[in-house]
PDB file of C-alpha atoms in Angstrom:
ATOM      1  CA  MET A 243      -0.025   0.020   0.113  1.00 48.00           C
ATOM      2  CA  ARG A 244       2.950   2.313   0.699  1.00 47.00           C
ATOM      3  CA  LEU A 245       4.321   1.546  -2.702  1.00 46.00           C
ATOM      4  CA  LEU A 246       1.041   2.515  -4.324  1.00 45.00           C
ATOM      5  CA  GLN A 247       1.203   5.876  -2.501  1.00 44.00           C
ATOM      6  CA  PHE A 248       4.712   6.407  -3.696  1.00 47.00           C
ATOM      7  CA  PHE A 249       3.815   5.720  -7.374  1.00 44.00           C
ATOM      8  CA  THR A 250       0.802   7.895  -7.212  1.00 45.00           C
ATOM      9  CA  PHE A 251       2.466  10.882  -5.417  1.00 44.00           C
ATOM     10  CA  ALA A 252       5.385  10.780  -7.966  1.00 46.00           C
ATOM     11  CA  THR A 253       2.767  10.871 -10.783  1.00 46.00           C
ATOM     12  CA  ILE A 254       1.088  13.909  -9.206  1.00 42.00           C
ATOM     13  CA  LEU A 255       4.484  15.762  -8.882  1.00 41.00           C
ATOM     14  CA  ILE A 256       5.416  15.037 -12.441  1.00 41.00           C
ATOM     15  CA  THR A 257       2.208  16.205 -13.879  1.00 44.00           C
ATOM     16  CA  ARG A 258       2.272  19.119 -11.425  1.00 43.00           C
ATOM     17  CA  GLN A 259      -1.058  18.558 -10.036  1.00 49.00           C
ATOM     18  CA  HIS A 260      -2.326  20.305  -6.743  1.00 50.00           C
ATOM     19  CA  VAL A 261      -3.126  18.074  -3.955  1.00 50.00           C
ATOM     20  CA  SER A 262      -4.318  19.430  -0.497  1.00 53.00           C
ATOM     21  CA  LEU A 263      -4.370  17.281   2.542  1.00 52.00           C
ATOM     22  CA  THR A 264      -7.275  19.616   3.785  1.00 52.00           C
ATOM     23  CA  ASN A 265      -9.311  17.405   1.591  1.00 59.00           C
ATOM     24  CA  LEU A 266      -9.051  14.669   4.111  1.00 57.00           C
ATOM     25  CA  LYS A 267     -11.870  16.495   5.946  1.00 68.00           C
ATOM     26  CA  SER A 268     -14.115  15.137   3.355  1.00 78.00           C
ATOM     27  CA  LEU A 269     -16.142  12.243   4.640  1.00 84.00           C
ATOM     28  CA  TRP A 270     -16.411  10.975   0.883  1.00 84.00           C
ATOM     29  CA  LEU A 271     -12.528  10.410   0.890  1.00 84.00           C
ATOM     30  CA  TRP A 272     -12.770   8.303   4.040  1.00 88.00           C
ATOM     31  CA  LEU A 273     -15.638   6.439   2.655  1.00 91.00           C
ATOM     32  CA  LEU A 274     -13.439   5.799  -0.558  1.00 89.00           C
ATOM     33  CA  GLY A 275     -10.589   4.552   1.576  1.00 88.00           C
ATOM     34  CA  GLY A 276     -12.596   2.747   3.945  1.00 92.00           C
ATOM     35  CA  THR A 277     -14.523   0.623   1.552  1.00 94.00           C
ATOM     36  CA  ASN A 278     -11.099  -0.265  -0.102  1.00 90.00           C
ATOM     37  CA  ALA A 279      -9.497  -1.313   3.263  1.00 91.00           C
ATOM     38  CA  ILE A 280     -12.536  -3.327   4.376  1.00 94.00           C
ATOM     39  CA  GLY A 281     -12.769  -5.002   0.924  1.00 93.00           C
ATOM     40  CA  ILE A 282      -8.911  -6.046   1.189  1.00 89.00           C
ATOM     41  CA  ILE A 283      -9.405  -7.501   4.657  1.00 92.00           C
ATOM     42  CA  LEU A 284     -12.494  -9.440   3.752  1.00 94.00           C
ATOM     43  CA  GLN A 285     -10.977 -10.628   0.572  1.00 90.00           C
ATOM     44  CA  TYR A 286      -7.942 -12.067   2.480  1.00 89.00           C
ATOM     45  CA  ILE A 287     -10.246 -13.748   5.068  1.00 91.00           C
ATOM     46  CA  ALA A 288     -12.277 -15.377   2.241  1.00 89.00           C
ATOM     47  CA  LEU A 289      -9.111 -16.527   0.465  1.00 83.00           C
ATOM     48  CA  SER A 290      -7.817 -18.056   3.691  1.00 87.00           C
ATOM     49  CA  THR A 291     -10.951 -20.117   4.229  1.00 86.00           C
ATOM     50  CA  LEU A 292     -12.223 -20.898   0.693  1.00 80.00           C
ATOM     51  CA  SER A 293     -10.592 -22.121  -2.488  1.00 75.00           C
ATOM     52  CA  PRO A 294      -9.415 -19.337  -4.783  1.00 73.00           C
ATOM     53  CA  ILE A 295     -11.597 -20.497  -7.606  1.00 69.00           C
ATOM     54  CA  THR A 296     -14.772 -20.279  -5.373  1.00 73.00           C
ATOM     55  CA  VAL A 297     -13.700 -16.845  -4.198  1.00 79.00           C
ATOM     56  CA  THR A 298     -13.167 -15.659  -7.709  1.00 74.00           C
ATOM     57  CA  LEU A 299     -16.585 -16.895  -9.032  1.00 72.00           C
ATOM     58  CA  ILE A 300     -18.383 -15.355  -6.058  1.00 79.00           C
ATOM     59  CA  ALA A 301     -16.577 -12.090  -6.764  1.00 80.00           C
ATOM     60  CA  ARG A 302     -18.392 -11.871 -10.185  1.00 76.00           C
ATOM     61  CA  MET A 303     -21.278 -10.506  -8.006  1.00 81.00           C
ATOM     62  CA  TYR A 304     -19.279  -7.407  -8.127  1.00 81.00           C
ATOM     63  CA  LEU A 305     -20.672  -6.612 -11.454  1.00 79.00           C
ATOM     64  CA  VAL A 306     -24.243  -6.841 -10.187  1.00 83.00           C
ATOM     65  CA  TYR A 307     -23.325  -4.628  -7.206  1.00 88.00           C
ATOM     66  CA  VAL A 308     -21.716  -2.018  -9.434  1.00 85.00           C
ATOM     67  CA  PHE A 309     -24.805  -1.792 -11.851  1.00 84.00           C
ATOM     68  CA  PHE A 310     -27.352  -1.832  -8.951  1.00 87.00           C
ATOM     69  CA  LEU A 311     -25.396   0.858  -6.993  1.00 90.00           C
ATOM     70  CA  SER A 312     -24.630   3.149 -10.089  1.00 87.00           C
ATOM     71  CA  TYR A 313     -28.433   2.881 -10.924  1.00 86.00           C
ATOM     72  CA  ILE A 314     -29.465   3.928  -7.311  1.00 89.00           C
ATOM     73  CA  PHE A 315     -26.911   6.510  -6.625  1.00 88.00           C
ATOM     74  CA  LEU A 316     -25.460   7.751  -9.929  1.00 84.00           C
ATOM     75  CA  LYS A 317     -28.854   7.531 -11.784  1.00 85.00           C
ATOM     76  CA  GLU A 318     -27.035   5.526 -14.718  1.00 80.00           C
ATOM     77  CA  LYS A 319     -29.439   3.698 -16.732  1.00 82.00           C
ATOM     78  CA  ILE A 320     -29.376   0.011 -17.211  1.00 82.00           C
ATOM     79  CA  THR A 321     -30.342  -1.298 -20.729  1.00 84.00           C
ATOM     80  CA  LYS A 322     -31.154  -4.877 -21.954  1.00 86.00           C
ATOM     81  CA  TRP A 323     -27.627  -4.889 -23.445  1.00 85.00           C
ATOM     82  CA  ASP A 324     -26.076  -4.265 -19.973  1.00 83.00           C
ATOM     83  CA  TYR A 325     -28.129  -7.220 -18.433  1.00 87.00           C
ATOM     84  CA  LEU A 326     -26.934  -9.501 -21.319  1.00 89.00           C
ATOM     85  CA  ALA A 327     -23.472  -8.302 -20.714  1.00 82.00           C
ATOM     86  CA  ILE A 328     -23.609  -9.158 -17.035  1.00 84.00           C
ATOM     87  CA  ILE A 329     -24.937 -12.673 -17.639  1.00 88.00           C
ATOM     88  CA  LEU A 330     -22.352 -13.290 -20.397  1.00 87.00           C
ATOM     89  CA  CYS A 331     -19.555 -12.117 -17.992  1.00 80.00           C
ATOM     90  CA  ILE A 332     -20.570 -14.285 -15.150  1.00 82.00           C
ATOM     91  CA  LEU A 333     -21.063 -17.317 -17.219  1.00 86.00           C
ATOM     92  CA  GLY A 334     -17.700 -16.759 -18.871  1.00 82.00           C
ATOM     93  CA  SER A 335     -15.910 -16.538 -15.596  1.00 76.00           C
ATOM     94  CA  PHE A 336     -17.680 -19.833 -14.627  1.00 78.00           C
ATOM     95  CA  PHE A 337     -16.333 -21.538 -17.781  1.00 81.00           C
ATOM     96  CA  ILE A 338     -12.870 -20.060 -17.376  1.00 72.00           C
ATOM     97  CA  SER A 339     -12.466 -21.620 -13.861  1.00 67.00           C
ATOM     98  CA  GLY A 340     -13.357 -24.894 -15.228  1.00 65.00           C
ATOM     99  CA  SER A 341     -16.715 -25.043 -13.400  1.00 56.00           C
ATOM    100  CA  ARG A 342     -14.828 -25.887 -10.326  1.00 57.00           C
ATOM    101  CA  LEU A 343     -17.075 -24.242  -7.830  1.00 57.00           C
ATOM    102  CA  GLN A 344     -16.555 -25.588  -4.234  1.00 59.00           C
ATOM    103  CA  PHE A 345     -18.335 -24.502  -1.150  1.00 58.00           C
ATOM    104  CA  SER A 346     -17.101 -25.320   2.208  1.00 58.00           C
ATOM    105  CA  ASP A 347     -18.727 -25.365   5.608  1.00 59.00           C
ATOM    106  CA  ASN A 348     -16.984 -22.159   6.680  1.00 78.00           C
ATOM    107  CA  LEU A 349     -19.706 -19.644   6.941  1.00 84.00           C
ATOM    108  CA  LEU A 350     -17.450 -16.734   7.729  1.00 89.00           C
ATOM    109  CA  GLY A 351     -15.582 -17.235   4.544  1.00 88.00           C
ATOM    110  CA  LEU A 352     -18.748 -17.315   2.425  1.00 86.00           C
ATOM    111  CA  ILE A 353     -20.016 -14.125   4.092  1.00 90.00           C
ATOM    112  CA  CYS A 354     -16.649 -12.430   3.378  1.00 92.00           C
ATOM    113  CA  ALA A 355     -16.598 -13.596  -0.218  1.00 88.00           C
ATOM    114  CA  PHE A 356     -20.030 -12.089  -0.839  1.00 89.00           C
ATOM    115  CA  ILE A 357     -19.352  -8.806   0.953  1.00 94.00           C
ATOM    116  CA  TYR A 358     -16.023  -7.910  -0.169  1.00 93.00           C
ATOM    117  CA  PRO A 359     -16.985  -7.400  -3.801  1.00 90.00           C
ATOM    118  CA  LEU A 360     -19.784  -5.146  -2.390  1.00 94.00           C
ATOM    119  CA  MET A 361     -17.051  -3.129  -0.762  1.00 95.00           C
ATOM    120  CA  TYR A 362     -14.915  -2.776  -3.936  1.00 91.00           C
ATOM    121  CA  ALA A 363     -18.228  -1.880  -5.888  1.00 90.00           C
ATOM    122  CA  THR A 364     -18.942   0.962  -3.357  1.00 94.00           C
ATOM    123  CA  ASN A 365     -15.443   2.105  -3.740  1.00 92.00           C
ATOM    124  CA  ASN A 366     -15.718   2.485  -7.347  1.00 87.00           C
ATOM    125  CA  ILE A 367     -19.090   4.311  -7.329  1.00 90.00           C
ATOM    126  CA  VAL A 368     -17.515   6.809  -4.815  1.00 90.00           C
ATOM    127  CA  ALA A 369     -14.446   7.105  -7.190  1.00 86.00           C
ATOM    128  CA  LYS A 370     -16.841   7.740 -10.031  1.00 82.00           C
ATOM    129  CA  TYR A 371     -18.651  10.520  -7.988  1.00 85.00           C
ATOM    130  CA  LEU A 372     -15.337  12.107  -7.089  1.00 84.00           C
ATOM    131  CA  VAL A 373     -13.616  12.044 -10.408  1.00 76.00           C
ATOM    132  CA  SER A 374     -16.357  14.333 -11.774  1.00 74.00           C
ATOM    133  CA  ASP A 375     -14.716  17.158  -9.783  1.00 72.00           C
ATOM    134  CA  GLU A 376     -11.206  15.848  -9.058  1.00 69.00           C
ATOM    135  CA  GLU A 377      -8.314  14.417 -11.258  1.00 69.00           C
ATOM    136  CA  PRO A 378      -8.017  10.742 -11.241  1.00 70.00           C
ATOM    137  CA  ASN A 379      -4.542  11.072  -9.801  1.00 69.00           C
ATOM    138  CA  ASN A 380      -5.888  12.894  -6.810  1.00 73.00           C
ATOM    139  CA  VAL A 381      -8.557  10.372  -6.261  1.00 78.00           C
ATOM    140  CA  LEU A 382      -6.162   7.441  -6.482  1.00 74.00           C
ATOM    141  CA  PHE A 383      -3.867   9.213  -4.064  1.00 75.00           C
ATOM    142  CA  PHE A 384      -6.409   9.732  -1.274  1.00 78.00           C
ATOM    143  CA  ASN A 385      -7.653   6.363  -2.002  1.00 79.00           C
ATOM    144  CA  HIS A 386      -4.469   4.738  -1.242  1.00 77.00           C
ATOM    145  CA  PHE A 387      -3.578   7.262   1.471  1.00 80.00           C
ATOM    146  CA  THR A 388      -6.752   6.673   3.587  1.00 82.00           C
ATOM    147  CA  SER A 389      -6.669   2.940   2.898  1.00 84.00           C
ATOM    148  CA  ALA A 390      -3.066   2.704   4.205  1.00 81.00           C
ATOM    149  CA  LEU A 391      -3.920   4.580   7.405  1.00 84.00           C
ATOM    150  CA  LEU A 392      -6.988   2.370   8.113  1.00 85.00           C
ATOM    151  CA  LEU A 393      -4.980  -0.853   7.264  1.00 81.00           C
ATOM    152  CA  PHE A 394      -2.078   0.176   9.425  1.00 82.00           C
ATOM    153  CA  CYS A 395      -4.572   0.854  12.343  1.00 87.00           C
ATOM    154  CA  TYR A 396      -6.074  -2.668  11.682  1.00 83.00           C
ATOM    155  CA  ALA A 397      -2.527  -4.323  11.603  1.00 80.00           C
ATOM    156  CA  LEU A 398      -1.747  -2.656  15.062  1.00 84.00           C
ATOM    157  CA  ILE A 399      -5.028  -3.712  16.603  1.00 87.00           C
ATOM    158  CA  THR A 400      -4.646  -7.364  15.339  1.00 82.00           C
ATOM    159  CA  GLY A 401      -0.999  -7.528  16.287  1.00 75.00           C
ATOM    160  CA  THR A 402       0.267  -8.219  12.733  1.00 69.00           C
ATOM    161  CA  SER A 403       4.057  -8.556  12.518  1.00 61.00           C
ATOM    162  CA  PHE A 404       6.117  -6.983   9.730  1.00 59.00           C
ATOM    163  CA  SER A 405       9.236  -8.969  10.424  1.00 64.00           C
ATOM    164  CA  HIS A 406      10.836 -11.737   8.481  1.00 66.00           C
ATOM    165  CA  ILE A 407       9.717 -10.403   5.168  1.00 65.00           C
ATOM    166  CA  SER A 408      12.028 -11.696   2.340  1.00 68.00           C
ATOM    167  CA  SER A 409      13.518  -9.514  -0.269  1.00 68.00           C
ATOM    168  CA  GLN A 410      12.019 -11.660  -2.974  1.00 68.00           C
ATOM    169  CA  ALA A 411       8.661 -10.970  -1.516  1.00 62.00           C
ATOM    170  CA  VAL A 412       9.268  -7.264  -1.522  1.00 62.00           C
ATOM    171  CA  ALA A 413      10.405  -7.251  -5.027  1.00 69.00           C
ATOM    172  CA  PHE A 414       7.249  -9.064  -6.362  1.00 63.00           C
ATOM    173  CA  ASN A 415       5.125  -6.863  -4.128  1.00 62.00           C
ATOM    174  CA  PHE A 416       6.828  -3.803  -5.810  1.00 64.00           C
ATOM    175  CA  GLY A 417       6.003  -5.109  -9.347  1.00 66.00           C
ATOM    176  CA  GLY A 418       2.413  -5.987  -8.380  1.00 62.00           C
ATOM    177  CA  ALA A 419       1.908  -2.634  -6.512  1.00 60.00           C
ATOM    178  CA  PHE A 420       3.013  -0.724  -9.733  1.00 65.00           C
ATOM    179  CA  PHE A 421       1.119  -2.570 -12.379  1.00 62.00           C
ATOM    180  CA  ASN A 422      -1.924  -3.712 -10.560  1.00 60.00           C
ATOM    181  CA  GLY A 423      -2.526  -1.322  -7.738  1.00 58.00           C
ATOM    182  CA  PHE A 424      -1.296   1.747  -9.550  1.00 64.00           C
ATOM    183  CA  MET A 425      -1.429   1.737 -13.269  1.00 70.00           C
ATOM    184  CA  SER A 426      -4.489  -0.360 -13.473  1.00 69.00           C
ATOM    185  CA  LEU A 427      -6.517   1.760 -11.109  1.00 68.00           C
ATOM    186  CA  LEU A 428      -5.165   5.005 -12.606  1.00 73.00           C
ATOM    187  CA  LEU A 429      -6.456   4.008 -16.060  1.00 74.00           C
ATOM    188  CA  PHE A 430      -9.739   2.708 -14.540  1.00 72.00           C
ATOM    189  CA  TYR A 431     -10.268   5.945 -12.744  1.00 72.00           C
ATOM    190  CA  THR A 432      -9.517   7.851 -15.888  1.00 78.00           C
ATOM    191  CA  SER A 433     -11.986   5.767 -17.784  1.00 74.00           C
ATOM    192  CA  LEU A 434     -14.785   6.699 -15.183  1.00 76.00           C
ATOM    193  CA  GLN A 435     -14.561  10.180 -16.601  1.00 75.00           C
ATOM    194  CA  PHE A 436     -15.893   8.967 -20.000  1.00 78.00           C
ATOM    195  CA  ILE A 437     -18.114   5.923 -19.515  1.00 72.00           C
ATOM    196  CA  THR A 438     -20.546   4.764 -16.786  1.00 75.00           C
ATOM    197  CA  ALA A 439     -19.218   2.718 -13.798  1.00 72.00           C
ATOM    198  CA  GLY A 440     -21.046  -0.481 -14.963  1.00 69.00           C
ATOM    199  CA  LYS A 441     -19.500  -0.401 -18.570  1.00 71.00           C
ATOM    200  CA  ALA A 442     -16.104   0.288 -17.206  1.00 72.00           C
ATOM    201  CA  ASN A 443     -16.275  -2.632 -14.902  1.00 68.00           C
ATOM    202  CA  ILE A 444     -17.572  -5.012 -17.735  1.00 70.00           C
ATOM    203  CA  VAL A 445     -14.500  -4.199 -19.817  1.00 69.00           C
ATOM    204  CA  ARG A 446     -12.252  -4.565 -16.764  1.00 68.00           C
ATOM    205  CA  ALA A 447     -13.583  -8.067 -16.470  1.00 67.00           C
ATOM    206  CA  LEU A 448     -11.331  -8.858 -19.492  1.00 68.00           C
ATOM    207  CA  GLY A 449      -8.542  -9.202 -16.964  1.00 68.00           C
ATOM    208  CA  PRO A 450      -8.645 -13.136 -16.559  1.00 65.00           C
ATOM    209  CA  VAL A 451      -8.416 -13.543 -20.384  1.00 69.00           C
ATOM    210  CA  ILE A 452      -5.501 -11.246 -20.758  1.00 71.00           C
ATOM    211  CA  VAL A 453      -3.806 -12.906 -17.867  1.00 67.00           C
ATOM    212  CA  ILE A 454      -4.319 -16.259 -19.452  1.00 69.00           C
ATOM    213  CA  ILE A 455      -2.715 -14.931 -22.681  1.00 73.00           C
ATOM    214  CA  TYR A 456       0.433 -13.501 -21.238  1.00 69.00           C
ATOM    215  CA  SER A 457       0.828 -16.281 -18.698  1.00 66.00           C
ATOM    216  CA  SER A 458       1.097 -18.758 -21.678  1.00 71.00           C
ATOM    217  CA  PHE A 459       4.425 -17.297 -22.558  1.00 74.00           C
ATOM    218  CA  PHE A 460       5.879 -18.086 -19.044  1.00 71.00           C
ATOM    219  CA  PHE A 461       3.851 -20.962 -17.732  1.00 67.00           C
ATOM    220  CA  PRO A 462       2.174 -24.051 -19.241  1.00 73.00           C
ATOM    221  CA  VAL A 463      -1.558 -23.176 -19.863  1.00 66.00           C
ATOM    222  CA  GLN A 464      -3.825 -25.929 -20.690  1.00 73.00           C
ATOM    223  CA  VAL A 465      -6.296 -24.693 -23.270  1.00 73.00           C
ATOM    224  CA  THR A 466      -9.577 -26.602 -22.754  1.00 80.00           C
ATOM    225  CA  PRO A 467     -12.925 -25.974 -24.552  1.00 84.00           C
ATOM    226  CA  SER A 468     -14.168 -24.731 -21.397  1.00 82.00           C
ATOM    227  CA  LEU A 469     -11.492 -22.104 -21.243  1.00 77.00           C
ATOM    228  CA  VAL A 470     -12.018 -20.978 -24.797  1.00 80.00           C
ATOM    229  CA  LEU A 471     -15.792 -20.722 -24.325  1.00 86.00           C
ATOM    230  CA  GLY A 472     -15.292 -18.715 -21.113  1.00 81.00           C
ATOM    231  CA  ALA A 473     -12.928 -16.345 -22.874  1.00 78.00           C
ATOM    232  CA  ILE A 474     -15.287 -15.857 -25.827  1.00 84.00           C
ATOM    233  CA  LEU A 475     -18.234 -15.099 -23.522  1.00 85.00           C
ATOM    234  CA  VAL A 476     -16.063 -12.494 -21.512  1.00 78.00           C
ATOM    235  CA  ILE A 477     -14.797 -10.841 -24.805  1.00 78.00           C
ATOM    236  CA  LEU A 478     -18.367 -10.729 -26.182  1.00 83.00           C
ATOM    237  CA  ALA A 479     -19.551  -9.062 -22.943  1.00 79.00           C
ATOM    238  CA  SER A 480     -16.801  -6.486 -23.253  1.00 73.00           C
ATOM    239  CA  THR A 481     -17.710  -5.942 -26.829  1.00 77.00           C
ATOM    240  CA  ILE A 482     -21.365  -5.285 -26.060  1.00 79.00           C
ATOM    241  CA  VAL A 483     -20.781  -2.581 -23.550  1.00 68.00           C
ATOM    242  CA  THR A 484     -18.014  -1.045 -25.725  1.00 66.00           C
ATOM    243  CA  PHE A 485     -20.196  -0.675 -28.791  1.00 70.00           C
ATOM    244  CA  THR A 486     -23.535   0.146 -27.187  1.00 68.00           C
ATOM    245  CA  ARG A 487     -24.438   3.367 -25.505  1.00 50.00           C
ATOM    246  CA  THR A 488     -27.409   4.157 -23.178  1.00 45.00           C
ATOM    247  CA  ASN A 489     -29.481   7.273 -23.715  1.00 43.00           C
ATOM    248  CA  HIS A 490     -27.915   8.658 -20.643  1.00 44.00           C
ATOM    249  CA  GLU A 491     -24.579   8.844 -22.105  1.00 48.00           C
TER     250      GLU A 491
END
């Protein structure tokens, strides 16, 4: 999280954008960081108690949450094409995973798996609201800044130890923070200035397909009919929201 703050702050300095810490008085910024921090905590609890595939599939509820929240709070219209895209995206994720949905008897894990996507969806809705008045860099900076403060407080309360962290782990975390936590969110927040939150998140769902493509250059990837069908469905969902526009837009 500190790495994300560094990357974002460096970008703000390079582009000479103005950031005022007095903005921290805004409850919206704390809601932005709070939903992100809670989402991260619940996601790790879910992953520690359920299989990664199960958590990933349940996380597709995120799309439903985003469209629902954007309709309620941002007044973004939902068309029949949007409903079709949601269904195709969820089905595509199911096929990509190989249909290996596994539920355990861990009730806490299941609850966290369903709630953490709601936190991320709320975070993106708040970000969509804020980027209408602020630069995406600023929103991203305060998102990471407030999240880091809240997560640090959580770590102190739970007695989390920061010792015995290997240099290899730090190196991988550095790369992951730059590409996933910084660049992807910066581009995502920028896209929110031009398209609805729902459509932006459908296009974002192309992530697993892209991961499979570039992973094939480094790791053996078994191409199965289920994987191909899932990829086609996700790409089709992204294509639908890319080439259709609501009357609101």
